[in-house]
PDB file of C-alpha atoms in Angstrom:
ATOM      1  CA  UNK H  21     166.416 216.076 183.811  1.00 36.00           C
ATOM      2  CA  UNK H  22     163.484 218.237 181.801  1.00 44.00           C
ATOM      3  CA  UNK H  23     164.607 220.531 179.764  1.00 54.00           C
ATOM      4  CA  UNK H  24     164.194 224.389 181.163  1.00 61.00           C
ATOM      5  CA  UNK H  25     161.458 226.618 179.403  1.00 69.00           C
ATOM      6  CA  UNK H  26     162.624 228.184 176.637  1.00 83.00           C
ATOM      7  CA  UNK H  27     162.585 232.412 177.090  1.00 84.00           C
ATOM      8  CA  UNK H  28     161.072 232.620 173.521  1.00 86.00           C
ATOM      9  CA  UNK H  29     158.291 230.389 174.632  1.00 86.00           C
ATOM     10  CA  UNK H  30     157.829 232.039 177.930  1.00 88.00           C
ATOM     11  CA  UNK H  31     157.496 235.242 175.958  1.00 88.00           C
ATOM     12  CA  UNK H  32     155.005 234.287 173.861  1.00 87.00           C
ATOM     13  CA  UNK H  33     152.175 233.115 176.482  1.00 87.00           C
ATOM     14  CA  UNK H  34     153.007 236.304 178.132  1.00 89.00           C
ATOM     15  CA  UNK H  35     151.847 237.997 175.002  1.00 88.00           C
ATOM     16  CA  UNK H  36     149.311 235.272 174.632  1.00 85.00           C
ATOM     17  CA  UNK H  37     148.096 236.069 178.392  1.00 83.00           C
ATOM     18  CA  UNK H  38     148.706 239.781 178.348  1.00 84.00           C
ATOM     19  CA  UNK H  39     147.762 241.219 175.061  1.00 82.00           C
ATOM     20  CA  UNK H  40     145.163 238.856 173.506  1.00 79.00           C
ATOM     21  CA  UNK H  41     143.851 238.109 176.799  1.00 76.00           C
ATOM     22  CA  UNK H  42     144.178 234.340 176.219  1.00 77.00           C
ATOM     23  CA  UNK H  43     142.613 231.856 178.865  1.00 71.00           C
ATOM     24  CA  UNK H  44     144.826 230.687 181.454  1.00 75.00           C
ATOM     25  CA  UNK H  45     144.258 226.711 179.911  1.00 71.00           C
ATOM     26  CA  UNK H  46     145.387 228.458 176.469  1.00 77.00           C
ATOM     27  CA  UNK H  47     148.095 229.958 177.425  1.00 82.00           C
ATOM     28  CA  UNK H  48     149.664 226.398 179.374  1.00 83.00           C
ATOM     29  CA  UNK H  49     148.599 224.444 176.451  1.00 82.00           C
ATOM     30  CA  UNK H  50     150.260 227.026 173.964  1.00 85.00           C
ATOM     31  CA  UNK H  51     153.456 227.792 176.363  1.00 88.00           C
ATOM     32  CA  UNK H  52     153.836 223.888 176.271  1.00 86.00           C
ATOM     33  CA  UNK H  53     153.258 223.747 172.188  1.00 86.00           C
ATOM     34  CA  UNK H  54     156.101 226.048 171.651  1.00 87.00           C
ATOM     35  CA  UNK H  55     158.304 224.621 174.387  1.00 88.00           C
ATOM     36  CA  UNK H  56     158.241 221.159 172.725  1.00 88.00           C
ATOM     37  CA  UNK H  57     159.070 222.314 169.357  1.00 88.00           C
ATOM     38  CA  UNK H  58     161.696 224.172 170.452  1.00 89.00           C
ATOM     39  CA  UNK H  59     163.376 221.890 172.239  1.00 88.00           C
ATOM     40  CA  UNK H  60     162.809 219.358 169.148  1.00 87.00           C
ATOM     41  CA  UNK H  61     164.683 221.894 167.115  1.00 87.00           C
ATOM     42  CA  UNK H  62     167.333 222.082 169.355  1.00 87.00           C
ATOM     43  CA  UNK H  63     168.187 218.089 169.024  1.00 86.00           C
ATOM     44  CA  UNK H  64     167.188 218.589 165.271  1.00 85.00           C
ATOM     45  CA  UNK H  65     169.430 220.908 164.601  1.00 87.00           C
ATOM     46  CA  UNK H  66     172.026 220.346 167.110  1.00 84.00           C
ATOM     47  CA  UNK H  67     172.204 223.789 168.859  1.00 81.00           C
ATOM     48  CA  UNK H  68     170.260 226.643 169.807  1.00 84.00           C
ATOM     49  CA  UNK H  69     167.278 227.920 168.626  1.00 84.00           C
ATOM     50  CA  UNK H  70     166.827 231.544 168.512  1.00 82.00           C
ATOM     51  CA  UNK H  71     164.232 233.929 166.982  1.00 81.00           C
ATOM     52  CA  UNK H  72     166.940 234.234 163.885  1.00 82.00           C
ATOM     53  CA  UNK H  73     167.786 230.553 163.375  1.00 82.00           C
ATOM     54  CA  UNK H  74     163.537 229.914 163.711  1.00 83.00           C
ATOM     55  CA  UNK H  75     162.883 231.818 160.719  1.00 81.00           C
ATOM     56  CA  UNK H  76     165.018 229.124 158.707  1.00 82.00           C
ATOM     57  CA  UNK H  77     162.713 226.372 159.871  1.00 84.00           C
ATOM     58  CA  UNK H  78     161.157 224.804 156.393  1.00 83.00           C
ATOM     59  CA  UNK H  79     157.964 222.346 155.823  1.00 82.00           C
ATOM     60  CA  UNK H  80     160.908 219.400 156.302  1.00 86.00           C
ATOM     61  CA  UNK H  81     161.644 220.401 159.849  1.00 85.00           C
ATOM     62  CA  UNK H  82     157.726 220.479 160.791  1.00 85.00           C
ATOM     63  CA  UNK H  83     156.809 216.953 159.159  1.00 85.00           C
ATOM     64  CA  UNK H  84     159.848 216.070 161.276  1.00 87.00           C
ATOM     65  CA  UNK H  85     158.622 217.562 164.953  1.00 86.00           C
ATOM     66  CA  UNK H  86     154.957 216.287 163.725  1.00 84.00           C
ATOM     67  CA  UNK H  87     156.321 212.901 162.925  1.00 84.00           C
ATOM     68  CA  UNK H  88     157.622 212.994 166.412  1.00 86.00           C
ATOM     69  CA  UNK H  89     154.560 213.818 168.058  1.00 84.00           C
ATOM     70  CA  UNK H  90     152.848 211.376 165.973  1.00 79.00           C
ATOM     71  CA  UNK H  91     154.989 208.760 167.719  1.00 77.00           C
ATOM     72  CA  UNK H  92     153.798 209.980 171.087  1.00 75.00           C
ATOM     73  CA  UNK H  93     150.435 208.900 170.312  1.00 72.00           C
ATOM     74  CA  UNK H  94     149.248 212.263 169.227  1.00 73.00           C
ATOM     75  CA  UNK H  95     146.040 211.696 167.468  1.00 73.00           C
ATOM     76  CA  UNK H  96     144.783 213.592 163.862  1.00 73.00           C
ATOM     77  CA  UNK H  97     142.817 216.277 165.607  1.00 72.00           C
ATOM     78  CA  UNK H  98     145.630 216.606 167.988  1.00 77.00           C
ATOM     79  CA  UNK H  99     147.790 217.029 165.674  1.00 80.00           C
ATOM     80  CA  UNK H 100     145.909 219.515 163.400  1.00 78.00           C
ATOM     81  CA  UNK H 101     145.435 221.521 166.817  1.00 77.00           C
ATOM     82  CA  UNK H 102     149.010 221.235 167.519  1.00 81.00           C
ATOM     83  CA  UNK H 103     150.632 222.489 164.315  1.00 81.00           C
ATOM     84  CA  UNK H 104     147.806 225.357 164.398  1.00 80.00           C
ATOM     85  CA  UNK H 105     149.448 226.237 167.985  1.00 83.00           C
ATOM     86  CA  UNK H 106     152.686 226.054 166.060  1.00 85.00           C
ATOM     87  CA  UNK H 107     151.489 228.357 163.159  1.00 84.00           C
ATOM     88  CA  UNK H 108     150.942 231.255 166.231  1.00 84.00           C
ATOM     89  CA  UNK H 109     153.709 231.188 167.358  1.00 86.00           C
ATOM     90  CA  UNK H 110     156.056 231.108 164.416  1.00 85.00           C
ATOM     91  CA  UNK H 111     153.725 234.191 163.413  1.00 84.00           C
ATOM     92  CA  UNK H 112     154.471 235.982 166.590  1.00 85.00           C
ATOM     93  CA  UNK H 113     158.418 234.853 166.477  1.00 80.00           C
ATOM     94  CA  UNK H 114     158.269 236.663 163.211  1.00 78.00           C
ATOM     95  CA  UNK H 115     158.206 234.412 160.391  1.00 73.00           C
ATOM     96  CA  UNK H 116     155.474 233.196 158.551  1.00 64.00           C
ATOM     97  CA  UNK H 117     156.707 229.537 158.715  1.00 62.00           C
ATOM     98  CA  UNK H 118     156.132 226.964 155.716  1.00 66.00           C
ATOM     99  CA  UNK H 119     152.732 226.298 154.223  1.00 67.00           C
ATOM    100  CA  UNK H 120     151.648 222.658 155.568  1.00 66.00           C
ATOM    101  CA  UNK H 121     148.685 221.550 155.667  1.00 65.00           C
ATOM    102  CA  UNK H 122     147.529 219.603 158.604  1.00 61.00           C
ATOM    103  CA  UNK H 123     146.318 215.598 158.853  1.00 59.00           C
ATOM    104  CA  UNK H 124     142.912 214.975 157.711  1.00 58.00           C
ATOM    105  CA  UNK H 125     140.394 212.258 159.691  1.00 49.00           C
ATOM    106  CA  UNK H 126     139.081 210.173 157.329  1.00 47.00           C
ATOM    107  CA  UNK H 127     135.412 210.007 156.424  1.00 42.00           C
ATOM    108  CA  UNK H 128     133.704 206.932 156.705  1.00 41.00           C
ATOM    109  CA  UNK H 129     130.705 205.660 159.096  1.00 38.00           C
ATOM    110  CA  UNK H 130     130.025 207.809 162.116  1.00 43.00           C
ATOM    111  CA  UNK H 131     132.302 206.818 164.950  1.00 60.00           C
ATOM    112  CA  UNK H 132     132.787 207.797 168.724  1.00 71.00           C
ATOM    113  CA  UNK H 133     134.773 210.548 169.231  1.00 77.00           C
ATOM    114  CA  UNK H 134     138.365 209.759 170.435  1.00 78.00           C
ATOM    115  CA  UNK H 135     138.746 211.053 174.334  1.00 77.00           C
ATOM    116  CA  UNK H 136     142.051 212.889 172.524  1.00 80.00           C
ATOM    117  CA  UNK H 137     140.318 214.079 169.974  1.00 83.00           C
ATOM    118  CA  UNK H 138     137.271 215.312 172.369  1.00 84.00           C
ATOM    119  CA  UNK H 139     139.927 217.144 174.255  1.00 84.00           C
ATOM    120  CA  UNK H 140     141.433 218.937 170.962  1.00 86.00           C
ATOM    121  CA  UNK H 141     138.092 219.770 170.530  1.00 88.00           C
ATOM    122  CA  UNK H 142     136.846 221.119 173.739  1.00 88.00           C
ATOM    123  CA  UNK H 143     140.228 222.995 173.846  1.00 87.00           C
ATOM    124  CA  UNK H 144     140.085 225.047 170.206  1.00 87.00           C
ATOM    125  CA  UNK H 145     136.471 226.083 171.118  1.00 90.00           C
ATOM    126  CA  UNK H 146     137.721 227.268 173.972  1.00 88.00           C
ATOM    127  CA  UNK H 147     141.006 229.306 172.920  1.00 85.00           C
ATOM    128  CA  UNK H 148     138.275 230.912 169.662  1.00 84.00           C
ATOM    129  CA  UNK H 149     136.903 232.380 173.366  1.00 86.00           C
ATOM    130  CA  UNK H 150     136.422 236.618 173.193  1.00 81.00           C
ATOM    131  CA  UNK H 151     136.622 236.477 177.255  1.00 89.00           C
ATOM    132  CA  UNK H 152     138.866 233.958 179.485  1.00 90.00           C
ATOM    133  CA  UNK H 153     135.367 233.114 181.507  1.00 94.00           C
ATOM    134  CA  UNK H 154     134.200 232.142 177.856  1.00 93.00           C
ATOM    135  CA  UNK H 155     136.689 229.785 177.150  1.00 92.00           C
ATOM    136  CA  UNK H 156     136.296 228.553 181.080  1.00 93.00           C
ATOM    137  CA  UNK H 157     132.672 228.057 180.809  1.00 94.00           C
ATOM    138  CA  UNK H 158     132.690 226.416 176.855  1.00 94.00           C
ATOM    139  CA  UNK H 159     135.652 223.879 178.079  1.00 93.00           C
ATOM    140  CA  UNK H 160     133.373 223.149 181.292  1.00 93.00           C
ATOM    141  CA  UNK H 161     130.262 222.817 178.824  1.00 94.00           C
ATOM    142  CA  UNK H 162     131.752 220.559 176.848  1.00 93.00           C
ATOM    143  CA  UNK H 163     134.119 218.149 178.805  1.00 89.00           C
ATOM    144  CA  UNK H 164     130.137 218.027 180.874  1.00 89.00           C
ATOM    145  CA  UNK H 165     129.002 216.315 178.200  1.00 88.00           C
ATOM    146  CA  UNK H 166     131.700 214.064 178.005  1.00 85.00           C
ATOM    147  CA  UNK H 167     132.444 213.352 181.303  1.00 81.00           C
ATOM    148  CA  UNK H 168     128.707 213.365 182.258  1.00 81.00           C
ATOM    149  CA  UNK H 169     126.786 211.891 179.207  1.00 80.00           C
ATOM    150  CA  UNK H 170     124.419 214.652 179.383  1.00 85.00           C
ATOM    151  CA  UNK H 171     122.751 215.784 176.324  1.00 84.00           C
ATOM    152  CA  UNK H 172     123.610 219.775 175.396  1.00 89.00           C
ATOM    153  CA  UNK H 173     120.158 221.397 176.381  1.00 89.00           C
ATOM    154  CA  UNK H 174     120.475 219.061 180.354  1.00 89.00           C
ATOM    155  CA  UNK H 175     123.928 221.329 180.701  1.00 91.00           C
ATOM    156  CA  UNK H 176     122.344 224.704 179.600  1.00 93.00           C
ATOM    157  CA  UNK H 177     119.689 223.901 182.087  1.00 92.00           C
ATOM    158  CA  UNK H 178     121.805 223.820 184.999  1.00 94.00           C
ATOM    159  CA  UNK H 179     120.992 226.349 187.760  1.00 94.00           C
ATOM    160  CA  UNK H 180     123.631 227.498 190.444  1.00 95.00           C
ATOM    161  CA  UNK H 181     121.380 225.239 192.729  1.00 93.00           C
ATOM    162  CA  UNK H 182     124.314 222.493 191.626  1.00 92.00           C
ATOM    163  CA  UNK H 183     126.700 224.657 193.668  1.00 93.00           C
ATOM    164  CA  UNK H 184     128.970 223.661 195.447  1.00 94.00           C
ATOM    165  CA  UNK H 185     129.765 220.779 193.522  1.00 91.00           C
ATOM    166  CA  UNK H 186     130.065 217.740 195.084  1.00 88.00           C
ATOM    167  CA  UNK H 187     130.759 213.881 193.671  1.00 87.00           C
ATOM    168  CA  UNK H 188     127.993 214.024 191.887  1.00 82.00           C
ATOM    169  CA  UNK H 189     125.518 216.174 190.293  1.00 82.00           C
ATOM    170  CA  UNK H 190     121.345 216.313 189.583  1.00 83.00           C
ATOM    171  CA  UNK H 191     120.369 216.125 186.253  1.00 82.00           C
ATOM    172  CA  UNK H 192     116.561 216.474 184.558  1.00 84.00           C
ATOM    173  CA  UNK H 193     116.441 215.292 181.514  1.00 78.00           C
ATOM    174  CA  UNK H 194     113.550 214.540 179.254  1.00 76.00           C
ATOM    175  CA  UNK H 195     109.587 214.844 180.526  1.00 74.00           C
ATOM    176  CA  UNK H 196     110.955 216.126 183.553  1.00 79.00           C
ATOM    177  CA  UNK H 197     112.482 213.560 185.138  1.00 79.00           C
ATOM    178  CA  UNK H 198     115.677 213.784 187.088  1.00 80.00           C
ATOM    179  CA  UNK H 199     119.101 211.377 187.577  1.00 82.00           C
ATOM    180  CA  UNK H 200     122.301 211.570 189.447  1.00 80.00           C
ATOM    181  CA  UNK H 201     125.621 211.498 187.393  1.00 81.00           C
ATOM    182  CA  UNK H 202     128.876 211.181 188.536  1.00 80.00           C
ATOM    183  CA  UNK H 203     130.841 214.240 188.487  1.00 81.00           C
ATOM    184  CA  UNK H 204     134.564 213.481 187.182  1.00 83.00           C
ATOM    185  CA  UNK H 205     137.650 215.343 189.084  1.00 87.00           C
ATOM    186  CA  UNK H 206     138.062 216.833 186.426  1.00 88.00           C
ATOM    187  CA  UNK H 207     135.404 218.018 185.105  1.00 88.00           C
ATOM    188  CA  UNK H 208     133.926 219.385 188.431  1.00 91.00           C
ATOM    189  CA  UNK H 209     137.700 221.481 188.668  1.00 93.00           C
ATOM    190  CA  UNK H 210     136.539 223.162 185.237  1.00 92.00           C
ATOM    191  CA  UNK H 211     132.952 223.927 186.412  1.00 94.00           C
ATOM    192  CA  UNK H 212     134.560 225.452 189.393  1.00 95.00           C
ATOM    193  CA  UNK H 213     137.171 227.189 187.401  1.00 94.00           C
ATOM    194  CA  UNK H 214     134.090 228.593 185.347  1.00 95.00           C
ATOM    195  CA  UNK H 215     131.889 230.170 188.270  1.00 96.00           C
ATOM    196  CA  UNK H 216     135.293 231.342 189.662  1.00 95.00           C
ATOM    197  CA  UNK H 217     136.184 233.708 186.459  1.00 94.00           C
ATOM    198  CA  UNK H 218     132.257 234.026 186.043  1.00 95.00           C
ATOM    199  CA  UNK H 219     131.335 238.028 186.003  1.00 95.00           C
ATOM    200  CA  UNK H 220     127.800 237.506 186.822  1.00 93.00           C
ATOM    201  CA  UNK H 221     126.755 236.324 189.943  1.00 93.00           C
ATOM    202  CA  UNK H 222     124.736 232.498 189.799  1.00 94.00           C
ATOM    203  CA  UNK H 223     122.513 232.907 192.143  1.00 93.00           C
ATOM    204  CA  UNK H 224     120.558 229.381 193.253  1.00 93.00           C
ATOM    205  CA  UNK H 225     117.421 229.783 190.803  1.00 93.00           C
ATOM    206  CA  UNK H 226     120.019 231.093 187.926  1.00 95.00           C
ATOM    207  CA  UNK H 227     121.329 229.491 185.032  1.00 95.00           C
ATOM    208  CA  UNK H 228     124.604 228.020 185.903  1.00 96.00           C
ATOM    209  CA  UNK H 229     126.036 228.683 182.154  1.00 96.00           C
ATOM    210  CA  UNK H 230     125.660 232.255 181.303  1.00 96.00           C
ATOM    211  CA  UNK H 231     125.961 234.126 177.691  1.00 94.00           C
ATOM    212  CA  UNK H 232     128.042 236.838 177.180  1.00 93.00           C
ATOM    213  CA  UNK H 233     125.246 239.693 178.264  1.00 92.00           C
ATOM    214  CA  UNK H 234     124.442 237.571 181.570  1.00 94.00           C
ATOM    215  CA  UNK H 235     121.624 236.024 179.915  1.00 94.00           C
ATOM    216  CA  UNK H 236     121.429 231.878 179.732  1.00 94.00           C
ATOM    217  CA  UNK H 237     123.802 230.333 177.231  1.00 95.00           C
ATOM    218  CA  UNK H 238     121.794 229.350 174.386  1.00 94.00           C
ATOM    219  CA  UNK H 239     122.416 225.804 173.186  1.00 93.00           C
ATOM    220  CA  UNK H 240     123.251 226.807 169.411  1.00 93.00           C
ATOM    221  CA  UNK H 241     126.365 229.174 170.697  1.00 93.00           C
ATOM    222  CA  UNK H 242     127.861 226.052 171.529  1.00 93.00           C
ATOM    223  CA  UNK H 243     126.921 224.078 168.840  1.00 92.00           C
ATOM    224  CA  UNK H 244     128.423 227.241 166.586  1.00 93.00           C
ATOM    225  CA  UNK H 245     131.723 226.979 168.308  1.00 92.00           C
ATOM    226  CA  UNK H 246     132.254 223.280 168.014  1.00 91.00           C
ATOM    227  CA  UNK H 247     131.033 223.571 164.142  1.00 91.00           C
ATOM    228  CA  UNK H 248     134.134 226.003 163.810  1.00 90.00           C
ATOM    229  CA  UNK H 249     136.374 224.095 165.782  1.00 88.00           C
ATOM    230  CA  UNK H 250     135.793 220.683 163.834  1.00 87.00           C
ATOM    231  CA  UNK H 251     136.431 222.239 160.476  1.00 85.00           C
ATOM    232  CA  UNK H 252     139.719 223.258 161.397  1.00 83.00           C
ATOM    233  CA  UNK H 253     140.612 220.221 163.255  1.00 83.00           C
ATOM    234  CA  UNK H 254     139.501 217.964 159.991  1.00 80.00           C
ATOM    235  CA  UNK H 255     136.734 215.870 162.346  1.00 82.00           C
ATOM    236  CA  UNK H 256     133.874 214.809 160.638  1.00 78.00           C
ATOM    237  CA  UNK H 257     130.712 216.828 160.400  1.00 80.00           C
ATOM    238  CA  UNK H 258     129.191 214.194 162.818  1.00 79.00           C
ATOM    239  CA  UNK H 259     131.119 215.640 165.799  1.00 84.00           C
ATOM    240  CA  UNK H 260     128.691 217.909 167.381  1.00 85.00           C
ATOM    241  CA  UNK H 261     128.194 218.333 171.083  1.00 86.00           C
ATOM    242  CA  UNK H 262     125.423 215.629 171.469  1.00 80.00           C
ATOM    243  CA  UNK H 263     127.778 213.098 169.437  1.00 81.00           C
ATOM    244  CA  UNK H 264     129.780 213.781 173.095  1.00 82.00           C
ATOM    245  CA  UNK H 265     127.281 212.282 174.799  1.00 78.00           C
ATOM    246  CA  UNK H 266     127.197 209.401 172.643  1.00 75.00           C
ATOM    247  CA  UNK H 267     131.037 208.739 172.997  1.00 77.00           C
ATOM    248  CA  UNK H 268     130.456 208.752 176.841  1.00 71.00           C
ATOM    249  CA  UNK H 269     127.844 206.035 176.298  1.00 71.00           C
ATOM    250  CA  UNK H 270     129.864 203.981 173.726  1.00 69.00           C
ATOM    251  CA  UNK H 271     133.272 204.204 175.787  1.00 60.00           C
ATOM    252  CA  UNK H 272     131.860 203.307 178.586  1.00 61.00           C
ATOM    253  CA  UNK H 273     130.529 200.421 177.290  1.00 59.00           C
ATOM    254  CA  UNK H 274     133.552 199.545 175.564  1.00 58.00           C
ATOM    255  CA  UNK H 275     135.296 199.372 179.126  1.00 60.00           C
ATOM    256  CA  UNK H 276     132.574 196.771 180.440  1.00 61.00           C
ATOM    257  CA  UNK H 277     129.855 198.889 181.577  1.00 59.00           C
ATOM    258  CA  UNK H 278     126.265 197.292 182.064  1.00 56.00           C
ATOM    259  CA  UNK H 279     123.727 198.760 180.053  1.00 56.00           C
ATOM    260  CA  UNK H 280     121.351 198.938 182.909  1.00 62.00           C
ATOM    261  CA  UNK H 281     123.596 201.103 184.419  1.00 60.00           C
ATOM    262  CA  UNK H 282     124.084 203.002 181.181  1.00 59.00           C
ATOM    263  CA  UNK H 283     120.291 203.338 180.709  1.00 59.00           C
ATOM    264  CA  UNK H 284     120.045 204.718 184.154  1.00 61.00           C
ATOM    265  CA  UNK H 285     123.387 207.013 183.756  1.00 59.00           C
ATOM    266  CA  UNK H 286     122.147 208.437 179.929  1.00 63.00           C
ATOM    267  CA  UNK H 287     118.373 208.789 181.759  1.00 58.00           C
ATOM    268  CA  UNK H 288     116.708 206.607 178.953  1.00 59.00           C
ATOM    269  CA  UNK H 289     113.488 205.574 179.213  1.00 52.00           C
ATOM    270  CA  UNK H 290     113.669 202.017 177.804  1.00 58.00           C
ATOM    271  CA  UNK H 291     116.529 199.574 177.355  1.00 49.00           C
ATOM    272  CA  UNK H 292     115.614 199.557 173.717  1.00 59.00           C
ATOM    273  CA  UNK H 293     117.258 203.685 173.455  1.00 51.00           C
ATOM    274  CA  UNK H 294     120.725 202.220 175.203  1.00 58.00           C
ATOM    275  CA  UNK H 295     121.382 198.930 173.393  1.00 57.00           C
ATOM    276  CA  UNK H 296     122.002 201.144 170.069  1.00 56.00           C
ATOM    277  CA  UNK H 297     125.215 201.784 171.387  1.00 58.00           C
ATOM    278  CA  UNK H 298     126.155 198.046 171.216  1.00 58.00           C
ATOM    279  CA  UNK H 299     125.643 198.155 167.640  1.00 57.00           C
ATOM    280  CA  UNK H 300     128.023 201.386 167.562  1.00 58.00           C
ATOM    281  CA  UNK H 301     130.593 199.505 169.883  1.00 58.00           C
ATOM    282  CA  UNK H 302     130.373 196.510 167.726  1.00 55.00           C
ATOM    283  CA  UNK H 303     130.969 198.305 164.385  1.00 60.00           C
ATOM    284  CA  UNK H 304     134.085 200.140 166.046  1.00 56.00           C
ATOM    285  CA  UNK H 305     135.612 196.641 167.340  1.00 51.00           C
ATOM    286  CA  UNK H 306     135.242 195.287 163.476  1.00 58.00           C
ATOM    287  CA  UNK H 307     137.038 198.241 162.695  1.00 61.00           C
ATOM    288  CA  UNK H 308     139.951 197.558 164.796  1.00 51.00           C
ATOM    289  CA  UNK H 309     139.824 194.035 164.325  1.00 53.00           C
ATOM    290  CA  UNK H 310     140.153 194.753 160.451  1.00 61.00           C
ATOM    291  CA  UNK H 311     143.024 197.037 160.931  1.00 60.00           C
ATOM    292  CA  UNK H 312     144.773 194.604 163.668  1.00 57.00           C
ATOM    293  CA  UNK H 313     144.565 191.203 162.471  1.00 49.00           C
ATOM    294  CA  UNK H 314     146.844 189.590 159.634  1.00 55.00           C
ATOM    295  CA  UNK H 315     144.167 187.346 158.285  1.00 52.00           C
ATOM    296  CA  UNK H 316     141.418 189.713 157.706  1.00 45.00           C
TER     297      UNK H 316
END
């Protein structure tokens, strides 16, 4: 049987939700945080856990609930993100909590970014959000470029001719020229989600993505957030919002995609632009073949 929500955790994303006006995404994502370490603490410490028995928690008992994460397949970034959620709400509980610094992602050759780690990502932009429709529309932004492949300025153009969404969705890329993409379940619910909280109307010759004055989202506000976001996640400088788009690409291919179909999904011009990502897929299999296999 799950475990019931604990009424500390409930009371912070009610602060979370009514005072700092945190996205509904933020404050599930956060509720859920604090519900998981609480109940870890619980087990750990073999009772209940209470606003007075949290401010004895020590740098010990958070390696310990990280450790456990860890072993849930929680990635670096997710795990940065995660004791960051944790740091908020031991602040709010009352207790500043034990210094600990979070994982770091190693430097090395640029790589694709993880789908967890592109989630952590999209996520932190989106809870750094002044407005709930801001964190709405920069999640939708960026889990388009994921989910779609679409380069950063092919988003931005986006009128509210794309409404209502349907399977898939009209793109026009470079020199004019347009392709379909398929729109993930997903990603089309946080699109929707978006033009729901919206508070300027789209009309069908209007951006789809608006700035905070009603004006078009510029490009570089979203490149701005995800700079932010990646330094306090530890990902490398490489992950921007068009290294999205070439994760899409590379996973894809990873999974057995034809690069035909990846040329016409990516709207290259010549084969020659797509087959780079076989060089970035190969690269990333050495790397796991390295790490894997006892005789290398």
């Amino acid at each position: 049987m799950a475990a019931l929500p604990h009424p500390l955790a409930a009371d912070w994303a009610a602060h979370l939700a009514r005072d700092r006006r945190r996205s509904a995404h933020t404050v599930r994502a956060y509720h859920a945080t604090a519900d998981r370490l609480l109940a870890f603490l619980t087990g750990h410490w073999g009772g209940n856990v209470d606003a007075a028995r949290l401010a004895g928690i020590e740098a010990a008992d958070l390696r310990a609930y990280l450790a456990h994460r860890r072993g849930a397949g929680l990635g670096n970034a997710s795990a940065a993100r995660e004791l960051s959620a944790v740091r908020g709400f031991l602040a709010w509980a009352g207790t500043a909590g034990p210094r600990l610094r979070g994982p770091r992602v190693a430097k090395g050759i640029p790589r694709p970014v993880a789908p967890a780690d592109v989630i952590a990502l999209a996520e932190e932009v989106a809870d750094e959000a002044r407005e709930p429709w801001i964190a709405a529309r920069d999640w939708a932004v960026l889990l388009l470029l994921y989910g779609g492949g679409l380069r950063i300025g092919e988003a931005i153009a986006l009128t509210g001719a794309a409404l209502p969404l349907g399977e898939t969705l009209t793109v026009t890329g470079k020199r004019a020229k347009t392709r379909i993409v398929p729109l993930l379940p997903q990603v089309r619910t946080a699109i929707e989600d978006y033009v729901r909280l919206c508070p300027w109307p789209i009309g069908r010759d209007e951006a789809l993505f608006r700035g905070f004055r009603g004006g078009p989202l510029a490009p570089a506000i979203i490149r701005r957030s995800v700079r932010g976001a990646r330094g306090r996640l530890g990902l490398n400088e490489r992950t921007t919002p068009h290294a999205l788009r070439h994760s899409f690409a590379t996973h894809l291919l990873g999974r057995g995609a034809d690069l035909r179909a990846l040329q016409q999904l990516l709207g290259h011009a010549s084969l020659s632009s797509t087959q780079v990502y076989t060089a970035v897929d190969a690269a990333h299999l050495l790397d796991v073949y390295r790490h894997a296999h006892p005789r290398a």
